[in-house]
Amino acid sequence: MNFSTLFRKKTVQDINDQVAKNEADGHNSLGKHLTARDLTAFGIAAIIGAGIFSTIGKASSDGGPAVIFLFIFTAVACSFAAFAYAEFASMVPVSGSAYTYSYVAFGEIIAWIIGWALIMEYAIGNITVAISWSDYFTGLLESGGLHLPQWIQMDYLTASKGFEEATALMNGGKSFENLSESLQLAYTAYTTSPTIGSFHLVADLPALLIIVIITYLVYRGMKESRNASNLMVVVKLCIILLVIAVGVFYVDTANWTPFAPNGVGGILKGVSAVFFAYIGFDAISTTAEECKDPQRDLPKGMMWAIIICTILYVIIALVLTGMVNYSDLNVGDPLAFVFDKLDLKWMSGIIAVSAVVAMASVLLVFQMGQPRIWMSMSRDGLLPKRFSKVHPKYKTPSYATIVTGFVVAIPALFLNLTMVTDLCSIGTLFAFVLVCAGVLVLQNKPDIPRGKFKTPYVNSKYVFPLLILVGAIIAFTVNKKATMDFITNEKQINNPTTIVTSLEETQVKEVMTYLQQNLLVKDASADLEEVLSKFSEDDKAYENVVNSLPIDNNLKYESGFQLFKHKIPMWIFLLSLVYFASWSWRKNLSLIPLLGLVCCLYMMAELSVWNWIYFSCWLLIGLAIYFGFSYKNSKLNKVNL
């Protein structure tokens, strides 16, 4: 194998010629039905979903009212990436999104990696949304008096892990009634489920139901999908505007003080959740071949979708944090929660219905994106030919759509929501990084045909190094302690929940006995987590108590490599900044795609090291498939023979 052949590239002209030959090769062309308005609606359909109806609550709880800055930062980062997507989509107006763009900019092996990573955005992203949809749908049924068994409305991982954590906390003295609602539900689902031997049969059946329905709709055709999407967008925009119109009269500005209660760290804690709210905008680029005028309409659709959704997110965040204290918003259904708390139950019901519609529209857009990625990869020979089969009547990639349905439906029965959210985010951010880098690589190549849209050029040679210098000054002055702790790998004390759940039952008794003997607690049956949590309100007092406990230090603190490993992604980001500064100085790079690359890589660095490990394993599986099948079956390989 010649190493250079791994980076064999397709030219823009090759791609456009291939589209013209698709019908002759047995690949019928896709139907062209979409306008700029339809694309904007698809973008809103993909973005206004789980973010505004679910994850905005946790992000607001962590960051307070200042979470609006995280929404704005994420929107700016996505806008930078959207410029790069729009430029590529204008240059290469075919299905395939970042996969096709990377084939032009970097070569086949990188294109394959991106295509494989995009499965984590679309397929795994849809698993996330399907699970969230199931939560809202079952909640709506319960409010109507229909109660489903808990074990058919929860995934296996959530139930099993929740059972283990609940058991550990109850061993620590906490009563079942004092467990969080989520732990109570997980414990109930696990203990009441039917068993096969020692295996507990817990599966999220409503999630399976919605995936089957959406897959059927996507299979039937783009026109039907467009009409359904547009209708759902109108419904949820009306509901959101109603929420704002009613909620603004219940805003108490006192709830906006303090505006950033947990500082910058609290705001950034919600990066994964907030970014997940935005990832759908690039799904628009997968429909390029079905646009009436992709070079004009794709850039417009992306930009308008991001602008409209950001304005709505910021207003909703301000209304929510103004209606109730930010600390009360750590719930799965924050919009319904705040109106229920203010005894406006009629609004809670309306929101529950609209959330079901909103989640379904996100599923629809994502479920359209994945088959079109596979279709493009199949056209290039990297996947079996049947993945590029277009239905003669419905003009959709029929086989790829059915496979996508199975790929999403089966894991949705069993996978954990948090795990798939983070995996989806890191796969998407990786795609954004490569698309932005692709624009930078191609910016000075005169032989590349240009489309109607081009990212405005601002020379980053001096600006980017200056931005890095300003960031370093702020880090070592305003945020000096946190910066030095990061660099020196200063040990960090574990929180009460981590300590209690890591103790064995005998250790719990020893700790409680010690606390009684030292008059720190009077009741022998007290809840150990609650006792430690009271001390944690004062950092110094908590540290003194934890240091005195008769348990090993590794249960009290996280230090050494166990702590450092979580910082590896951020070190990768910081070292990359040095390279980017050198690259921008040498090549006079365009500032906007460079900032998009840096912002997206930073958000990747904010995700845990485990996400990077899982993502790396996913890429290794993809490479095994590439070298086992795709490399030798690639059409470029056959051309070179």
XYZ file of C-alpha atoms in Angstrom:
641
model
C 0.000 0.000 0.000
C 1.369 3.410 -1.015
C 0.964 5.845 1.886
C 0.235 8.744 -0.464
C -2.840 6.967 -1.860
C -4.538 7.359 1.526
C -4.721 11.087 0.782
C -5.939 10.852 -2.803
C -8.380 13.684 -3.428
C -11.443 14.366 -5.511
C -11.646 17.619 -7.401
C -14.738 19.810 -7.369
C -15.132 19.132 -11.084
C -14.977 15.354 -10.464
C -17.792 15.605 -7.930
C -20.008 17.701 -10.190
C -19.357 15.344 -13.121
C -20.232 12.369 -10.917
C -23.598 13.874 -10.014
C -24.357 14.227 -13.734
C -23.486 10.542 -14.274
C -25.440 9.174 -11.306
C -28.470 8.228 -13.344
C -26.341 6.408 -15.938
C -24.665 4.475 -13.112
C -28.043 3.397 -11.758
C -28.158 6.114 -9.112
C -31.306 8.093 -9.785
C -31.086 11.752 -8.914
C -32.757 13.107 -5.808
C -35.834 15.312 -6.109
C -35.210 19.091 -5.937
C -37.836 20.689 -3.666
C -36.078 22.985 -1.164
C -35.823 26.787 -1.023
C -33.998 29.122 1.410
C -37.155 29.338 3.525
C -37.396 25.538 3.732
C -33.715 25.292 4.704
C -34.143 27.908 7.441
C -37.141 25.948 8.721
C -35.090 22.720 8.723
C -32.370 24.519 10.689
C -34.865 25.809 13.258
C -36.438 22.348 13.396
C -33.049 20.818 14.216
C -31.871 23.492 16.681
C -35.059 24.268 18.630
C -35.564 20.933 20.308
C -33.891 19.187 23.226
C -31.857 22.329 23.972
C -34.736 24.664 24.732
C -37.036 22.075 26.270
C -34.506 20.125 28.345
C -30.785 20.916 28.535
C -31.321 24.661 29.044
C -32.456 23.849 32.598
C -29.210 22.160 33.685
C -27.099 24.808 31.935
C -29.039 27.616 33.666
C -28.664 25.889 37.041
C -24.877 25.727 36.604
C -24.307 29.182 35.134
C -27.189 31.263 36.457
C -28.643 34.055 34.274
C -25.141 34.499 32.774
C -25.748 31.267 30.816
C -26.906 33.617 28.043
C -23.208 34.334 27.384
C -22.636 30.618 26.823
C -25.479 30.547 24.295
C -23.999 33.583 22.549
C -20.462 32.109 22.594
C -21.709 28.791 21.220
C -23.751 30.580 18.542
C -20.700 32.623 17.505
C -18.577 29.449 17.334
C -21.254 27.720 15.249
C -21.538 30.826 13.041
C -17.812 30.682 12.327
C -18.231 27.017 11.394
C -21.367 27.869 9.388
C -19.333 30.280 7.236
C -16.986 27.407 6.414
C -19.895 25.023 5.718
C -21.600 27.622 3.546
C -18.442 28.235 1.507
C -17.964 24.510 0.916
C -21.671 23.971 0.187
C -21.531 26.773 -2.392
C -18.368 25.261 -3.890
C -19.563 21.619 -3.851
C -23.392 21.656 -4.016
C -23.964 17.914 -3.480
C -25.074 15.727 -0.595
C -22.447 14.638 1.871
C -21.815 17.600 4.152
C -18.388 17.640 5.861
C -17.529 14.233 4.373
C -17.593 15.512 0.785
C -15.815 18.745 1.720
C -12.982 16.848 3.426
C -12.564 14.634 0.337
C -11.732 17.784 -1.631
C -9.559 19.465 1.017
C -7.642 16.641 2.732
C -8.069 13.395 0.835
C -9.801 10.049 1.193
C -8.614 8.827 4.609
C -9.642 12.087 6.326
C -12.943 12.079 4.426
C -13.618 8.549 5.680
C -12.801 9.550 9.267
C -15.172 12.508 9.001
C -17.922 10.393 7.466
C -17.501 7.874 10.251
C -17.510 10.649 12.875
C -20.710 12.105 11.424
C -22.493 8.886 12.348
C -21.953 10.054 15.930
C -23.662 13.340 15.112
C -26.694 12.131 13.214
C -27.340 8.558 14.316
C -26.180 8.878 17.929
C -27.642 12.380 18.130
C -30.990 10.929 17.171
C -30.672 8.327 19.915
C -30.315 11.217 22.369
C -33.335 13.058 21.035
C -35.423 9.880 20.910
C -34.729 9.247 24.599
C -35.663 12.864 25.470
C -38.817 12.594 23.356
C -39.744 9.431 25.226
C -39.394 11.245 28.583
C -41.720 14.056 27.515
C -44.193 11.700 25.845
C -44.514 9.406 28.862
C -44.820 12.473 31.113
C -47.658 13.716 28.909
C -49.380 10.326 29.135
C -49.051 10.330 32.926
C -50.562 13.806 33.183
C -53.520 12.364 31.275
C -53.846 9.487 33.734
C -52.125 6.744 31.707
C -49.203 5.275 33.689
C -46.798 2.999 31.817
C -44.555 0.561 33.743
C -41.267 2.297 34.529
C -39.151 -0.463 32.966
C -40.562 0.136 29.452
C -39.822 3.885 29.495
C -36.175 3.933 30.619
C -32.934 2.686 29.090
C -31.012 -0.173 30.695
C -27.835 1.789 31.537
C -29.706 4.547 33.372
C -31.701 1.989 35.353
C -28.723 -0.196 36.326
C -26.429 2.711 37.257
C -29.246 4.458 39.090
C -29.925 1.259 41.052
C -26.260 1.019 42.084
C -26.032 4.681 43.139
C -29.347 4.578 44.989
C -28.267 1.437 46.847
C -24.968 3.077 47.872
C -26.729 6.217 49.117
C -29.296 4.188 51.061
C -26.420 2.258 52.660
C -25.149 5.699 53.688
C -28.362 6.357 55.607
C -30.453 8.136 52.993
C -34.062 6.991 52.838
C -35.652 6.080 49.511
C -38.014 9.057 49.796
C -35.052 11.443 50.071
C -33.375 10.181 46.913
C -33.643 12.413 43.860
C -36.644 11.687 41.650
C -34.404 10.385 38.853
C -32.736 7.872 41.193
C -36.107 6.754 42.557
C -37.372 6.114 39.021
C -34.200 4.243 38.030
C -34.316 2.100 41.182
C -38.001 1.321 40.594
C -37.445 0.468 36.923
C -34.612 -1.916 37.752
C -36.294 -3.674 40.684
C -39.732 -4.065 39.046
C -38.515 -5.198 35.609
C -38.894 -8.795 34.414
C -35.669 -10.788 34.416
C -34.065 -13.383 32.178
C -31.707 -15.169 34.530
C -29.825 -12.349 36.229
C -30.423 -9.884 33.368
C -33.062 -7.215 33.981
C -35.195 -6.472 30.918
C -35.339 -2.662 30.850
C -35.918 -0.970 27.465
C -37.209 2.409 26.246
C -40.097 1.329 24.000
C -41.584 4.812 23.307
C -38.182 5.837 21.872
C -38.412 2.869 19.486
C -41.939 3.915 18.464
C -41.027 7.473 17.431
C -37.958 6.315 15.486
C -40.074 3.886 13.463
C -42.595 6.635 12.650
C -39.946 9.205 11.686
C -37.979 6.689 9.590
C -41.133 5.856 7.638
C -41.804 9.553 7.000
C -38.212 10.182 5.802
C -38.413 7.077 3.583
C -41.558 8.366 1.880
C -39.925 11.508 0.485
C -38.339 14.935 0.930
C -41.530 16.810 0.057
C -43.483 14.995 2.778
C -40.617 15.494 5.259
C -40.422 19.185 4.379
C -44.155 19.727 4.852
C -44.178 17.902 8.189
C -41.096 19.800 9.361
C -42.521 23.198 8.391
C -45.760 22.448 10.237
C -43.911 21.371 13.388
C -41.685 24.466 13.239
C -44.725 26.759 13.099
C -46.286 24.984 16.086
C -43.225 25.158 18.321
C -42.367 28.759 17.405
C -45.906 29.779 18.370
C -45.532 27.962 21.692
C -42.130 29.531 22.420
C -43.463 33.021 21.665
C -46.429 32.276 23.968
C -44.023 31.184 26.728
C -42.086 34.433 26.354
C -45.238 36.584 26.201
C -46.740 35.011 29.347
C -43.493 34.466 31.250
C -42.249 38.044 30.937
C -45.066 39.207 33.259
C -43.766 36.880 36.015
C -40.112 37.923 35.797
C -38.640 39.135 39.081
C -35.377 40.951 38.322
C -34.150 40.095 41.836
C -33.652 36.528 40.526
C -30.975 37.882 38.173
C -28.759 38.710 41.166
C -26.117 37.341 41.294
C -25.939 37.224 37.494
C -23.029 34.734 37.368
C -23.244 32.943 40.768
C -20.683 30.243 39.899
C -18.353 32.409 37.836
C -16.884 31.514 34.472
C -16.464 27.871 35.526
C -20.196 27.549 36.178
C -21.060 29.099 32.829
C -18.676 26.834 30.899
C -19.904 23.740 32.754
C -22.872 23.658 30.381
C -20.807 23.649 27.172
C -21.792 20.128 26.137
C -25.499 20.647 26.841
C -25.671 24.047 25.124
C -23.614 22.981 22.112
C -25.906 19.979 21.661
C -28.710 22.498 21.197
C -26.998 23.935 18.107
C -25.554 20.966 16.258
C -28.471 20.524 13.900
C -27.653 23.506 11.676
C -25.137 21.549 9.578
C -27.768 18.934 8.729
C -28.962 21.517 6.208
C -25.808 20.928 4.160
C -26.696 17.264 3.634
C -29.716 18.339 1.559
C -27.631 20.319 -0.974
C -28.590 18.047 -3.863
C -32.284 18.559 -3.130
C -32.088 22.387 -3.177
C -33.393 24.403 -6.110
C -30.429 26.822 -5.846
C -27.945 25.405 -3.285
C -25.189 27.975 -3.876
C -27.506 30.833 -2.944
C -29.920 29.212 -0.491
C -27.652 27.028 1.702
C -25.642 29.926 3.204
C -28.840 31.905 3.815
C -30.599 28.964 5.457
C -27.705 28.227 7.846
C -27.168 31.813 8.957
C -30.818 32.673 9.461
C -31.422 29.475 11.442
C -28.541 30.241 13.852
C -29.530 33.915 14.274
C -33.214 33.213 14.944
C -32.512 30.352 17.347
C -29.865 32.266 19.316
C -32.235 35.187 19.901
C -34.908 32.766 21.136
C -32.463 30.879 23.402
C -31.199 34.089 25.043
C -34.716 35.439 25.669
C -35.954 32.110 27.038
C -32.916 31.824 29.364
C -33.539 35.344 30.739
C -37.259 34.638 31.235
C -36.650 31.302 32.993
C -33.980 32.647 35.352
C -36.180 35.672 36.033
C -39.298 33.642 36.858
C -37.575 31.359 39.398
C -34.194 31.208 41.084
C -31.545 29.645 38.825
C -30.805 26.948 41.444
C -34.308 25.466 40.961
C -33.832 24.819 37.247
C -31.845 21.571 37.380
C -34.796 19.591 35.989
C -35.442 17.724 32.750
C -38.427 19.859 31.717
C -37.559 23.426 32.820
C -40.240 25.255 30.803
C -43.068 23.129 32.161
C -41.488 23.222 35.630
C -41.447 27.028 36.035
C -45.077 27.433 35.010
C -46.137 24.546 37.209
C -44.286 26.150 40.140
C -46.161 29.397 39.528
C -49.426 27.416 39.440
C -50.014 28.027 35.720
C -50.801 24.404 34.980
C -52.569 25.166 31.704
C -49.269 26.465 30.346
C -47.452 23.352 31.572
C -49.805 21.191 29.533
C -49.320 23.263 26.386
C -45.532 23.126 26.794
C -45.568 19.346 27.275
C -47.468 18.905 23.987
C -45.177 21.321 22.121
C -42.072 19.572 23.466
C -43.262 16.288 21.966
C -43.715 18.056 18.608
C -40.348 19.858 18.895
C -38.402 16.675 19.634
C -40.080 14.912 16.708
C -38.986 17.671 14.309
C -35.346 17.332 15.443
C -35.544 13.587 14.879
C -36.897 14.224 11.398
C -34.012 16.475 10.327
C -31.298 14.246 11.813
C -32.870 11.131 10.334
C -32.681 12.788 6.910
C -29.003 13.676 7.333
C -27.474 10.282 8.060
C -28.717 8.370 4.966
C -27.426 11.149 2.694
C -23.947 10.881 4.222
C -23.963 7.136 3.613
C -25.296 7.638 0.103
C -22.350 9.926 -0.728
C -19.840 7.479 0.752
C -21.414 4.657 -1.245
C -21.214 6.665 -4.473
C -17.477 6.944 -3.849
C -17.160 3.188 -3.317
C -16.355 3.475 0.398
C -19.571 1.670 1.369
C -21.477 -1.095 -0.475
C -23.321 0.087 -3.590
C -26.790 -0.522 -2.161
C -26.347 2.384 0.296
C -26.558 4.775 -2.688
C -29.765 3.250 -4.035
C -32.451 5.899 -4.594
C -36.107 4.853 -4.463
C -37.553 5.183 -7.995
C -40.848 6.637 -6.734
C -40.014 8.541 -3.538
C -36.595 9.833 -4.725
C -34.958 9.152 -1.330
C -31.916 7.001 -0.375
C -34.230 4.171 0.630
C -31.837 1.424 1.778
C -29.641 3.835 3.745
C -32.760 5.286 5.411
C -33.900 1.840 6.606
C -30.420 0.981 7.919
C -30.334 4.323 9.761
C -33.643 3.430 11.398
C -32.155 0.213 12.791
C -28.868 1.881 13.824
C -30.810 4.467 15.857
C -33.667 2.321 17.151
C -31.744 -0.566 18.727
C -29.277 1.471 20.861
C -32.075 3.870 21.899
C -33.629 0.982 23.816
C -30.599 0.532 26.065
C -28.124 3.465 25.996
C -27.668 6.181 28.606
C -28.739 9.749 27.718
C -25.654 11.531 29.085
C -23.251 9.163 27.309
C -24.829 9.583 23.884
C -25.162 13.382 24.298
C -21.431 13.759 24.909
C -20.485 11.318 22.139
C -22.730 13.193 19.725
C -21.159 16.520 20.716
C -17.549 15.367 20.298
C -18.252 13.756 16.907
C -19.939 16.920 15.664
C -17.235 19.252 16.991
C -14.600 17.102 15.297
C -16.463 17.500 11.994
C -16.688 21.271 12.506
C -12.940 21.456 13.226
C -12.078 19.688 9.968
C -14.513 21.734 7.874
C -12.999 24.989 9.204
C -9.501 23.602 8.643
C -10.519 22.582 5.121
C -11.416 26.161 4.196
C -8.036 27.305 5.537
C -6.179 24.649 3.519
C -7.955 25.593 0.287
C -7.928 29.383 0.740
C -4.747 30.006 -1.270
C -5.187 27.342 -3.953
C -5.987 29.085 -7.268
C -7.145 25.904 -9.053
C -10.229 25.422 -6.817
C -13.532 26.531 -8.429
C -15.303 29.047 -6.168
C -19.047 29.226 -5.549
C -21.263 32.265 -5.123
C -20.534 32.484 -1.379
C -17.087 33.174 0.084
C -16.211 33.770 3.731
C -15.164 37.417 4.284
C -11.358 37.543 4.516
C -9.644 39.097 7.543
C -5.898 38.445 7.883
C -5.218 36.631 11.178
C -1.426 37.076 11.070
C -1.331 39.689 13.830
C -4.859 39.431 15.269
C -4.740 35.773 16.328
C -1.424 35.873 18.251
C -2.681 39.065 19.943
C -5.870 37.267 21.042
C -3.777 34.446 22.536
C -1.639 36.984 24.417
C -4.724 38.733 25.844
C -6.147 35.364 26.926
C -2.887 34.442 28.686
C -2.803 37.790 30.544
C -6.388 37.303 31.760
C -5.646 33.720 32.834
C -2.625 34.708 34.935
C -4.214 37.793 36.498
C -7.989 37.564 36.839
C -8.044 33.757 37.122
C -4.565 33.184 38.561
C -5.376 30.534 41.215
C -7.370 28.282 38.877
C -4.667 28.645 36.205
C -1.847 27.728 38.600
C -3.850 24.808 40.017
C -4.310 23.548 36.460
C -0.608 23.850 35.614
C 0.670 22.343 38.896
C -2.032 19.632 38.922
C -3.104 20.649 42.450
C -5.186 17.908 44.102
C -8.975 18.433 44.260
C -11.312 17.396 47.048
C -14.164 15.062 46.104
C -17.767 16.171 46.543
C -20.048 14.461 49.137
C -21.849 12.246 46.607
C -18.573 10.945 45.141
C -17.218 10.148 48.613
C -20.355 8.386 49.866
C -20.938 6.302 46.717
C -17.305 5.113 46.769
C -17.543 3.788 50.342
C -18.400 0.226 51.294
C -21.106 -0.364 53.878
C -18.579 -1.036 56.674
C -16.717 2.184 55.828
C -19.950 4.159 56.022
C -20.521 2.866 59.557
C -16.938 3.752 60.554
C -17.350 7.301 59.237
C -20.698 7.782 61.002
C -19.224 6.458 64.264
C -16.312 8.890 63.957
C -18.643 11.842 63.289
C -20.744 10.913 66.353
C -17.729 10.564 68.620
C -16.506 14.010 67.581
C -19.988 15.514 68.080
C -20.265 16.442 64.402
C -23.520 14.517 64.089
C -25.981 13.364 66.755
C -28.245 10.877 64.957
C -26.592 7.526 64.160
C -29.126 6.921 61.368
C -28.455 10.290 59.734
C -27.918 10.595 55.995
C -24.131 10.749 55.508
C -24.359 12.559 52.156
C -26.648 15.196 53.667
C -24.298 15.661 56.645
C -21.265 16.190 54.396
C -23.264 18.438 52.068
C -24.030 20.803 54.955
C -20.319 21.133 55.683
C -19.587 21.706 51.982
C -21.387 25.059 52.151
C -18.139 26.342 53.728
C -15.137 25.217 51.656
C -12.654 25.399 54.536
C -14.904 23.613 57.030
C -15.664 20.891 54.485
C -11.972 20.362 53.767
C -11.189 20.071 57.504
C -13.959 17.516 58.066
C -13.020 15.417 55.034
C -9.330 15.453 56.005
C -10.212 14.077 59.440
C -12.350 11.164 58.190
C -10.922 7.645 58.853
C -10.733 6.651 55.171
C -7.955 6.530 52.570
C -6.846 9.792 50.965
C -7.637 8.480 47.489
C -11.314 8.442 48.543
C -11.071 12.038 49.759
C -9.090 13.598 46.942
C -8.442 13.225 43.262
C -4.751 13.742 42.526
C -1.783 12.615 40.432
C -2.537 10.967 37.106
C -6.147 10.314 38.123
C -6.617 14.089 38.114
C -4.224 14.904 35.271
C -5.918 12.578 32.782
C -9.015 14.810 32.852
C -6.810 17.745 31.787
C -5.305 16.003 28.741
C -7.929 17.385 26.291
C -7.268 20.941 27.506
C -3.480 20.480 27.148
C -4.071 19.276 23.578
C -6.039 22.461 22.938
C -3.365 24.728 24.478
C -0.546 23.118 22.474
C -2.681 23.383 19.336
C -2.997 27.136 19.912
C 0.776 27.472 19.591
C 0.709 25.639 16.255
C -2.249 27.672 14.976
C -0.464 30.916 15.886
C 2.571 29.802 13.852
C 0.357 28.624 10.967
C -1.555 31.907 10.844
C 1.705 33.901 10.878
C 3.250 31.896 8.032
C 0.185 31.534 5.781
C -1.852 34.716 6.474
C -4.873 32.562 7.320
C -8.432 33.853 7.168
C -9.544 34.839 10.675
C -13.183 33.642 10.646
C -12.607 29.925 9.837
C -9.538 29.962 12.136
C -11.697 31.235 15.029
C -14.290 28.584 14.161
C -11.603 25.893 14.350
C -10.298 27.204 17.704
C -13.749 27.635 19.293
C -14.863 24.138 18.315
C -11.582 22.570 19.478
C -11.977 24.423 22.796
C -15.466 22.983 23.277
C -14.044 19.530 22.535
C -11.437 20.155 25.263
C -14.225 20.929 27.747
C -15.608 17.402 27.294
C -14.271 14.677 29.569
C -11.266 12.548 28.671
C -13.570 9.506 28.590
C -15.433 11.028 25.656
C -12.117 11.386 23.837
C -11.268 7.755 24.625
C -14.667 6.462 23.448
C -14.418 8.621 20.335
C -10.908 7.299 19.604
C -12.179 3.715 19.909
C -15.011 4.590 17.518
C -12.500 5.964 14.989
C -10.339 2.819 15.279
C -13.369 0.674 14.425
C -13.981 2.930 11.427
C -10.374 2.607 10.257
C -10.632 -1.186 10.460
C -13.637 -1.036 8.109
C -11.820 1.392 5.801
C -8.736 -0.804 5.370
C -10.836 -3.979 5.235
C -13.325 -2.808 2.570
C -13.292 0.855 1.564
C -9.668 1.345 0.497
C -9.714 -1.324 -2.214
C -13.289 -0.588 -3.348
C -12.833 3.176 -3.612
C -13.590 4.518 -7.080
C -10.407 6.559 -6.905
C -8.470 3.332 -6.302
C -10.035 1.778 -9.401
C -9.158 4.853 -11.462
C -5.512 4.583 -10.407
C -5.228 0.868 -11.244
